[in-house]
Coordinates of C-alpha atoms in Angstrom, one line a residue:
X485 CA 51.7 -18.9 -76.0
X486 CA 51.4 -22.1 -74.6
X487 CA 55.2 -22.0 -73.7
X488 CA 54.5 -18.7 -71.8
X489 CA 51.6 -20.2 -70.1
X490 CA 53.4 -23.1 -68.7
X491 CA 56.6 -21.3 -67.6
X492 CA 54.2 -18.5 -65.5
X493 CA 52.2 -21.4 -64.5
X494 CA 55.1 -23.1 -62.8
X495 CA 56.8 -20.0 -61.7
X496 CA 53.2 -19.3 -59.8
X497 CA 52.9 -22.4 -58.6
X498 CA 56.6 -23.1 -57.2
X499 CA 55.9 -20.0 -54.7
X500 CA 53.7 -21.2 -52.3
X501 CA 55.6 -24.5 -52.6
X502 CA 59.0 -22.9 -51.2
X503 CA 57.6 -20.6 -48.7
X504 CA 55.7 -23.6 -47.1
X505 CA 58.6 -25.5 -47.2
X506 CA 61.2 -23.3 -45.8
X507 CA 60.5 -24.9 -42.1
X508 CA 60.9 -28.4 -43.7
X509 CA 64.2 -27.3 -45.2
X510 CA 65.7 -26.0 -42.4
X511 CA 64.4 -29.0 -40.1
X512 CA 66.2 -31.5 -42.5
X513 CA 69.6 -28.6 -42.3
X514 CA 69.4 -28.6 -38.4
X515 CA 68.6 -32.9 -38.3
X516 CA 71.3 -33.4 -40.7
X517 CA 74.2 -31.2 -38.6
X518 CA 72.9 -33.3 -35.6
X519 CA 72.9 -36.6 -37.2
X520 CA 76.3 -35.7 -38.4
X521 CA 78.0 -34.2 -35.0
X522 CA 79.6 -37.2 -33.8
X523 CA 80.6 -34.9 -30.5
X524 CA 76.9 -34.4 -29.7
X525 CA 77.9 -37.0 -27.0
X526 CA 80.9 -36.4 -26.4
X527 CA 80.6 -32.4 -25.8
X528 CA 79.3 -30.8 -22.0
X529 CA 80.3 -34.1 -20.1
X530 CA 81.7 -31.6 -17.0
X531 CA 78.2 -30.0 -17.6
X532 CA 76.7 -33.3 -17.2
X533 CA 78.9 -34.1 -14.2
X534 CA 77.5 -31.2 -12.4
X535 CA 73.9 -32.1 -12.9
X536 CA 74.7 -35.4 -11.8
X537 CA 76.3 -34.2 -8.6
X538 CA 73.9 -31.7 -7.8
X539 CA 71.0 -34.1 -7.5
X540 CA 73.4 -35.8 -5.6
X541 CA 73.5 -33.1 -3.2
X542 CA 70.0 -32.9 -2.8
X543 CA 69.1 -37.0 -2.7
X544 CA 71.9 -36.7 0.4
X545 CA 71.1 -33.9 1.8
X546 CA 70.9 -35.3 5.1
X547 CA 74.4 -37.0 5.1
X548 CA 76.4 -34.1 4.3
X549 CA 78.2 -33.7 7.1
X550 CA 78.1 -30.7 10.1
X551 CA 81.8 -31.3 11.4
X552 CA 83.5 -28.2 9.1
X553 CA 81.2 -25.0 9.5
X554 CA 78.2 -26.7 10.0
X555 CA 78.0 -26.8 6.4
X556 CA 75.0 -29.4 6.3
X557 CA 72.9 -27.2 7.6
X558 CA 73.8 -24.0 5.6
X559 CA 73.1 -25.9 2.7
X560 CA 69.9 -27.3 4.0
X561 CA 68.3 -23.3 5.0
X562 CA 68.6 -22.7 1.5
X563 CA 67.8 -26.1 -0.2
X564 CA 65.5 -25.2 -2.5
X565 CA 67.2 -22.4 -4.3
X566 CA 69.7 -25.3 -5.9
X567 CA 66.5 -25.7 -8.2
X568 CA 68.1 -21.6 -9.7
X569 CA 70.8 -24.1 -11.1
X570 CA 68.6 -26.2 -13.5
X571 CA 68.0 -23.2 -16.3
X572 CA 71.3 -22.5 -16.4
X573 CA 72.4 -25.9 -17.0
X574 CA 70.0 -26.2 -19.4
X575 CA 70.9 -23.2 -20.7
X576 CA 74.6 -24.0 -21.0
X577 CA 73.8 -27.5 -22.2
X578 CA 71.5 -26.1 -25.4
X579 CA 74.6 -23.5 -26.1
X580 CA 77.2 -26.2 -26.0
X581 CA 74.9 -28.5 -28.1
X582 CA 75.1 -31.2 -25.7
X583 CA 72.8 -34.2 -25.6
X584 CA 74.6 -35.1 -22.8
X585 CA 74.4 -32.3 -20.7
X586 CA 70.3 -32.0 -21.7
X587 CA 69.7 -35.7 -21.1
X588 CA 71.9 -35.6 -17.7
X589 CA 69.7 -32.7 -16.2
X590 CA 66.7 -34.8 -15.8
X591 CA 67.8 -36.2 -12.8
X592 CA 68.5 -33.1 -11.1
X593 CA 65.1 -32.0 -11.9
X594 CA 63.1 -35.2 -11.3
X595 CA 64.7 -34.8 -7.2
X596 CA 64.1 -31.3 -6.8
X597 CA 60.1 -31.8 -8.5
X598 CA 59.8 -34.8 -5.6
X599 CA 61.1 -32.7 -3.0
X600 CA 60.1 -29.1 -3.3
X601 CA 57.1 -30.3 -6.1
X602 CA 54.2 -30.3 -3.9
X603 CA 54.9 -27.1 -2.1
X604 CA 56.0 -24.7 -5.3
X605 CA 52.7 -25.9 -7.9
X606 CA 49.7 -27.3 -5.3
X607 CA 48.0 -24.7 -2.8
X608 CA 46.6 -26.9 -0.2
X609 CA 44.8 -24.3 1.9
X610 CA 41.2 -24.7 2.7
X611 CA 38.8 -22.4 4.1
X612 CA 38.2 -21.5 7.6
X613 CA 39.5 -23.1 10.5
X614 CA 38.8 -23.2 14.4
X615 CA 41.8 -21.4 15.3
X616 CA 44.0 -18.4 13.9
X617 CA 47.1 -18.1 15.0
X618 CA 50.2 -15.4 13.9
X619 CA 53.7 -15.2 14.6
X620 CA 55.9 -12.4 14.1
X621 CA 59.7 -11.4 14.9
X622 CA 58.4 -7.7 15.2
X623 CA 62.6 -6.8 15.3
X624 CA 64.2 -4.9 18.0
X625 CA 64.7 -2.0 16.2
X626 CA 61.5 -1.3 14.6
X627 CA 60.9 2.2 14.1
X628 CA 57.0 1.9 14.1
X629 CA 55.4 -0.7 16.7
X630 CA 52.0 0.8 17.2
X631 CA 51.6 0.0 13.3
X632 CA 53.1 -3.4 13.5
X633 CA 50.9 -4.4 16.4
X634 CA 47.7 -3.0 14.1
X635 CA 48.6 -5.0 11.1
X636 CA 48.8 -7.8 12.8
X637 CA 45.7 -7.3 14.9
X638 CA 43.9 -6.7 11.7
X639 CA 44.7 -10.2 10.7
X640 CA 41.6 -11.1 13.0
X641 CA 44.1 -13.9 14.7
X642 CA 42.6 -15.6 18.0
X643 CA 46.4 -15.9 19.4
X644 CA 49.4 -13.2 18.6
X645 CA 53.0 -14.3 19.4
X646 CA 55.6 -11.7 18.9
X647 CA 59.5 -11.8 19.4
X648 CA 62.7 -9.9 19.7
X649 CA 60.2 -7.7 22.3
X650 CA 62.5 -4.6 23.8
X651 CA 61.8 -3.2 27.5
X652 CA 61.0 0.3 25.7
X653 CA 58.5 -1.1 23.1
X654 CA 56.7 -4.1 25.2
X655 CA 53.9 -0.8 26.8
X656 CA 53.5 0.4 22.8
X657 CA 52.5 -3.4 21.8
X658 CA 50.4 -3.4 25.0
X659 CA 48.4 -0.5 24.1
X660 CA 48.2 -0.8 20.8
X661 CA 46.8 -4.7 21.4
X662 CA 44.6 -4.1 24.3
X663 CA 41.6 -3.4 22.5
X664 CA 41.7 -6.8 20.7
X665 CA 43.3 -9.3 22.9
X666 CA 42.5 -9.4 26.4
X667 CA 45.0 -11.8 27.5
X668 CA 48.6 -11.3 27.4
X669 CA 52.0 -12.2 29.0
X670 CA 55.5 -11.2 28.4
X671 CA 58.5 -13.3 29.5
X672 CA 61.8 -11.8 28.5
X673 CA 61.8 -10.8 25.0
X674 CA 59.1 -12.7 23.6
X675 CA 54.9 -12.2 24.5
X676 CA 51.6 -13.7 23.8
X677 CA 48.0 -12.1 23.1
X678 CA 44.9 -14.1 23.3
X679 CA 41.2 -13.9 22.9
X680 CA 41.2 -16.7 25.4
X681 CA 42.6 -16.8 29.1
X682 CA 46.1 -18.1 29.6
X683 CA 47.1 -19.9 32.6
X684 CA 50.0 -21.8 33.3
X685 CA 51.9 -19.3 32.2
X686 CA 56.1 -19.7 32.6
X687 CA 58.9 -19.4 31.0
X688 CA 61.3 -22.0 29.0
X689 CA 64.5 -22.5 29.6
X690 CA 66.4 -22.9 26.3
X691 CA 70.1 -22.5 27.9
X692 CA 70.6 -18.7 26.6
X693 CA 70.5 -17.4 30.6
X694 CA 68.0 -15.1 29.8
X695 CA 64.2 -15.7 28.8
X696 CA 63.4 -15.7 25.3
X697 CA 60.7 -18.8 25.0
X698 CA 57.1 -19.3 27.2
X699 CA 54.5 -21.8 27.2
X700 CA 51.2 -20.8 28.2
X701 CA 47.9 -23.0 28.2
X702 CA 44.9 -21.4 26.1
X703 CA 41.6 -21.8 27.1
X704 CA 39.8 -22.2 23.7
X705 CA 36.4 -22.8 23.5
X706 CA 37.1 -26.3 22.5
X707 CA 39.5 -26.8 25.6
X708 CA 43.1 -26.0 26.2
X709 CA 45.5 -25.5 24.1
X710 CA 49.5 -25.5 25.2
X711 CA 51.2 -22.7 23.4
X712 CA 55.0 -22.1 23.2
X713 CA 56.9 -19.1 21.9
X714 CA 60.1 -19.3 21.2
X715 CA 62.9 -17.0 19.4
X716 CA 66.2 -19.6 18.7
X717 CA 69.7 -17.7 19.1
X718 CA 70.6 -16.2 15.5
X719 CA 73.2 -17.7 13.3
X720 CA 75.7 -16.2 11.1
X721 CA 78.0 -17.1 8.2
X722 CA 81.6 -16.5 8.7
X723 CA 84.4 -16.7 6.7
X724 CA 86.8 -18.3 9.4
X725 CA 84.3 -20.2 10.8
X726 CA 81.4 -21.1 8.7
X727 CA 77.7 -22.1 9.7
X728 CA 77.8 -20.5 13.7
X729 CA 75.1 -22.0 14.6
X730 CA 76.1 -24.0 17.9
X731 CA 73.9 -22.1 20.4
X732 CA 71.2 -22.5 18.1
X733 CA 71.2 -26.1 18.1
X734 CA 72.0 -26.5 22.2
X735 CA 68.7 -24.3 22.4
X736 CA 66.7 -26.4 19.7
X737 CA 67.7 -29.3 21.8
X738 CA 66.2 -27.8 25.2
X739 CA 62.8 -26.3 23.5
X740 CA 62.1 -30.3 21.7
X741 CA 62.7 -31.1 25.3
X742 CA 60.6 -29.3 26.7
X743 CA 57.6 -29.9 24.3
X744 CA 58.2 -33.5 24.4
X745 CA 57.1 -33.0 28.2
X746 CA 54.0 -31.0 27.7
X747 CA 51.1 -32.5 29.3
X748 CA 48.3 -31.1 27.2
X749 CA 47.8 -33.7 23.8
X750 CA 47.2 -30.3 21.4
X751 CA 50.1 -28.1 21.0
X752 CA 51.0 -25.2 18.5
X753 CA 54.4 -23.3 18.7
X754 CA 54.8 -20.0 17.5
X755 CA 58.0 -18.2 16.8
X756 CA 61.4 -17.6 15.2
X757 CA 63.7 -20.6 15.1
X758 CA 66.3 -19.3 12.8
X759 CA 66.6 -22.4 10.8
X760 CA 63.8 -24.1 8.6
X761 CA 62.1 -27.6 8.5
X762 CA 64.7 -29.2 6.4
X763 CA 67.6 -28.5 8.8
X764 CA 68.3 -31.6 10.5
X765 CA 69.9 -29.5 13.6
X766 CA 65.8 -28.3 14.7
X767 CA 65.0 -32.1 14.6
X768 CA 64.4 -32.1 18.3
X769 CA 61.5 -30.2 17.4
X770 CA 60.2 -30.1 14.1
X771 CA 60.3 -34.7 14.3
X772 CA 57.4 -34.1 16.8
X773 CA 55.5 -31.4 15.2
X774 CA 53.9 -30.8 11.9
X775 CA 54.5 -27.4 10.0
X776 CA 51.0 -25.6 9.2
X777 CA 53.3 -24.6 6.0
X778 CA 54.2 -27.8 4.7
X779 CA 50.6 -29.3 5.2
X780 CA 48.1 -26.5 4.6
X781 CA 50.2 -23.4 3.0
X782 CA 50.5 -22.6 -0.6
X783 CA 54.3 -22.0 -1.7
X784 CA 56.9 -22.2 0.2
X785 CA 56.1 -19.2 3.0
X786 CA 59.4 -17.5 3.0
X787 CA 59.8 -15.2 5.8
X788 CA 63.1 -13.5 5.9
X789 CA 63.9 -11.3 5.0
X790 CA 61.2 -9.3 4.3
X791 CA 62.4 -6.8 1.8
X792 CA 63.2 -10.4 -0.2
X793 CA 62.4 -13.5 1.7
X794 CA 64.8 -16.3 1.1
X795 CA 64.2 -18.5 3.8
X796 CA 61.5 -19.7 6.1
X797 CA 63.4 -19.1 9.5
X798 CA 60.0 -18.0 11.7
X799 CA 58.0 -21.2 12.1
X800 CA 54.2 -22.8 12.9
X801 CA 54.1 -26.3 14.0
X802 CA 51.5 -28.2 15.7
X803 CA 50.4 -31.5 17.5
X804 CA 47.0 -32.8 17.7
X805 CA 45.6 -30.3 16.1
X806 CA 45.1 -30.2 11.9
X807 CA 46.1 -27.0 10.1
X808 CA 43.7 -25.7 7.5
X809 CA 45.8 -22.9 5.8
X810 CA 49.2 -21.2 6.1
X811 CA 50.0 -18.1 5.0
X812 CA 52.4 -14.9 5.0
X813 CA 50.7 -12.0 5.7
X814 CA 51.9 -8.4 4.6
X815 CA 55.1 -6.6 5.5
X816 CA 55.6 -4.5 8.9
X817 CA 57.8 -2.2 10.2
X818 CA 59.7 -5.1 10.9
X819 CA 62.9 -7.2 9.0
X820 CA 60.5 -10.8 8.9
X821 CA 56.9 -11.4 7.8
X822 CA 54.2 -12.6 10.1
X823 CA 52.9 -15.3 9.6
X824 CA 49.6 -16.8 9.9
X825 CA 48.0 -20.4 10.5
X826 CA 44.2 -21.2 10.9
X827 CA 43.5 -25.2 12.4
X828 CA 40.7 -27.2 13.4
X829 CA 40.8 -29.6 16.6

């Protein structure tokens, strides 16, 4: 009887013991294969060489040269999707059962954290603001502009700037935004609507031969304001010839120039630049403006396209003047978001 007692006793008692230490087993299984796979190391180095050289790519950004297809600039448009690489490295790198590959992609994701970082995990909008501003590239072939001039009227903006304006549409914008804005000018195929009077009114000359940028002066009722629109010649990515984006730059080069001579000390420029902040070919503007984006917006802001936005290509940027908020507001009729800015003076 004893006998019995002790055997059922310890048959009882080993249950609980090898259920709760099932995880410990298979810990000490998995630790031991690892401390016994001498090619831990030695396996995923070409993994490991492409994390390396892709935080390469993004420390040097900037240095990457625009002599063959303007490739520099292609890859700075659409910088921050490089951070799409670092799962699947990781992914690959677990897989293979790499330490090397694992312990090499910390680099790669340390730079793209200090780069991209601040604008993908903080929201550094505030609340109110002085002045609301939109842009919007309402598309030449929009097949609904009395709704696109609503919704963006209903954003309750102080100053509208839209682009890629047609001859046909301009009288449907005009009626549809007479109600709200007062104010308004159209040179070539860009336009401005204001709460304020303009004056100084004329348009910029940004080498295409025909008008697509204006600066105005708005009369806030904290004083003026100089206000330029401005749509940049597209860009394309061809086969035989890479980045096209020559014209572009020529006309980024004449619209810094032109801002660098405007007299008024506050400034805001509205419009679609085909290129974002981090291409070094818009330096002529964007190294004497600040983006409303980049200091008050929450994410990135990406504009375009609209059915899956990619890039932030339509811009806000301003001087002597500090932006509250940034943000993209719902999509139109058109192919980009509008977007919208509040500052304070």
């Amino acid at each position: 009887m004893t006998q019995a007692h002790t055997q059922e006793t310890g048959q009882l008692g080993d249950a609980p013991q090898q259920s709760g230490s099932r995880i410990g087993r298979l810990f000490d299984r998995l630790s031991g294969r690892l401390r016994n796979d001498r090619g831990i190391w030695r396996r995923g180095l070409v993994l490991a060489a492409i994390a390396v050289l892709l935080a390469l790519v993004m420390i040097f950004h900037a240095d990457i040269p625009n002599r063959v297809g303007n490739l520099g600039s292609l890859l700075e448009t659409f910088l921050p999707w490089l951070g799409l690489f670092l799962p699947v490295l990781l992914v690959l790198g677990l897989v293979r059962r790499s330490a090397s590959a694992v312990l090499a992609l910390v680099l790669p994701v340390a730079v793209w954290l200090n780069l991209f970082g601040g604008l993908m995990f903080s929201d550094k909008s505030g609340g109110g603001g002085e002045l609301t501003v939109v842009t919007h590239n309402v598309n030449a072939e929009n097949a609904d502009p009395t709704g696109t001039a609503k919704d963006v009227a209903a954003s309750g903006a102080d100053v509208v700037a839209l682009e890629e304006l047609t001859d046909s549409a301009v009288p449907t914008y005009e009626r549809a935004l007479a109600g709200t804005y007062r104010y308004h000018t159209v040179q070539g195929t860009v336009g401005l609507w204001s709460k304020y009077p303009l004056s100084g009114t004329k348009p910029v000359d940004i080498k295409l031969g025909w008008t697509r940028a204006l600066r105005t002066a708005v009369a806030t009722p904290r004083g003026e304001v100089g206000v330029y629109v401005a749509h940049l010649p597209s860009v394309r990515v061809k086969f035989n010839a890479g980045f096209t984006a020559g014209q572009r730059d020529d006309s980024a080069e004449a619209l810094g120039q032109a801002i660098a001579r405007e007299p008024l000390n506050k400034v805001i420029l509205l419009g679609d630049l085909n290129g974002t902040m981090n291409d070094r070919a818009l330096a002529p503007v964007t190294a004497q403006m600040r983006s409303a984006q980049g200091a008050a917006g929450d994410g990135f802001g990406f504009s375009w396209p609209a059915s899956f936005p990619m890039a932030r290509i339509d811009q806000i940027m301003v001087r002597g003047l500090d932006p509250v908020s940034a943000w993209a507001l719902p999509r139109t009729g058109s192919d980009h978001l509008p977007l919208a800015a509040s500052v304070d003076y």
